Amino acid sequence: MLGLLFLSIAVNLFDRQVLSLMAPLIRDELNLSNTEYSTSCSSSCWDDAVPDPGGNDDRPQRARFGMAVIMLWWSAANGLHALARNLWHFCTFRFLMGAGNAATIPAESR
């Protein structure tokens, strides 16, 4: 179980690092300025004002189910980035991915 939790955190952190490496390609593909790109990246942090979807349940069965839902949410939101065609799309998908990401820490601590 600890190995899976470690792996989920590692993939999450790896994703953040890959985004900075892909920045020039993403900016060119979506025709974004540096300011627009930084706005889109910060949109993954805006979801901290939104309660997490299922990560705060103390019952072990629900915490495991919540973690599975959160990982599916995060993975789907991450995959949606391939469909982004403008700044609005990219910010929306970053926000959705961040919402799943924000819920992983409380869920993993259970």
XYZ file of N, CA and C in Angstrom, residues 7 25 59 63 68 71 73 76 90 96 101 106 108:
39
model
N 4.084 5.872 -5.274
C 4.000 5.977 -6.731
C 3.042 7.091 -7.157
N 6.960 24.386 -26.001
C 6.099 23.754 -27.010
C 4.631 24.110 -26.799
N -13.157 6.996 7.458
C -13.402 5.555 7.384
C -12.496 4.940 6.315
N -11.997 6.046 2.433
C -10.740 6.699 2.065
C -10.120 6.004 0.855
N -9.208 6.213 -5.037
C -9.382 5.690 -6.398
C -10.105 6.707 -7.277
N -7.727 9.611 -8.081
C -6.717 9.254 -9.085
C -7.331 9.171 -10.485
N -9.984 10.892 -11.442
C -10.273 12.297 -11.760
C -9.005 12.966 -12.284
N -7.930 11.623 -15.746
C -8.810 12.106 -16.822
C -8.535 13.577 -17.121
N -6.960 25.385 -21.593
C -5.800 24.979 -20.819
C -5.980 25.312 -19.341
N -9.026 21.559 -13.215
C -9.584 20.237 -12.918
C -8.506 19.281 -12.409
N -5.575 16.827 -7.625
C -4.283 16.840 -6.951
C -4.415 17.314 -5.510
N -4.803 14.736 1.631
C -5.627 14.258 2.750
C -6.012 12.782 2.596
N -4.262 10.404 1.099
C -3.102 9.557 1.346
C -2.755 9.484 2.825
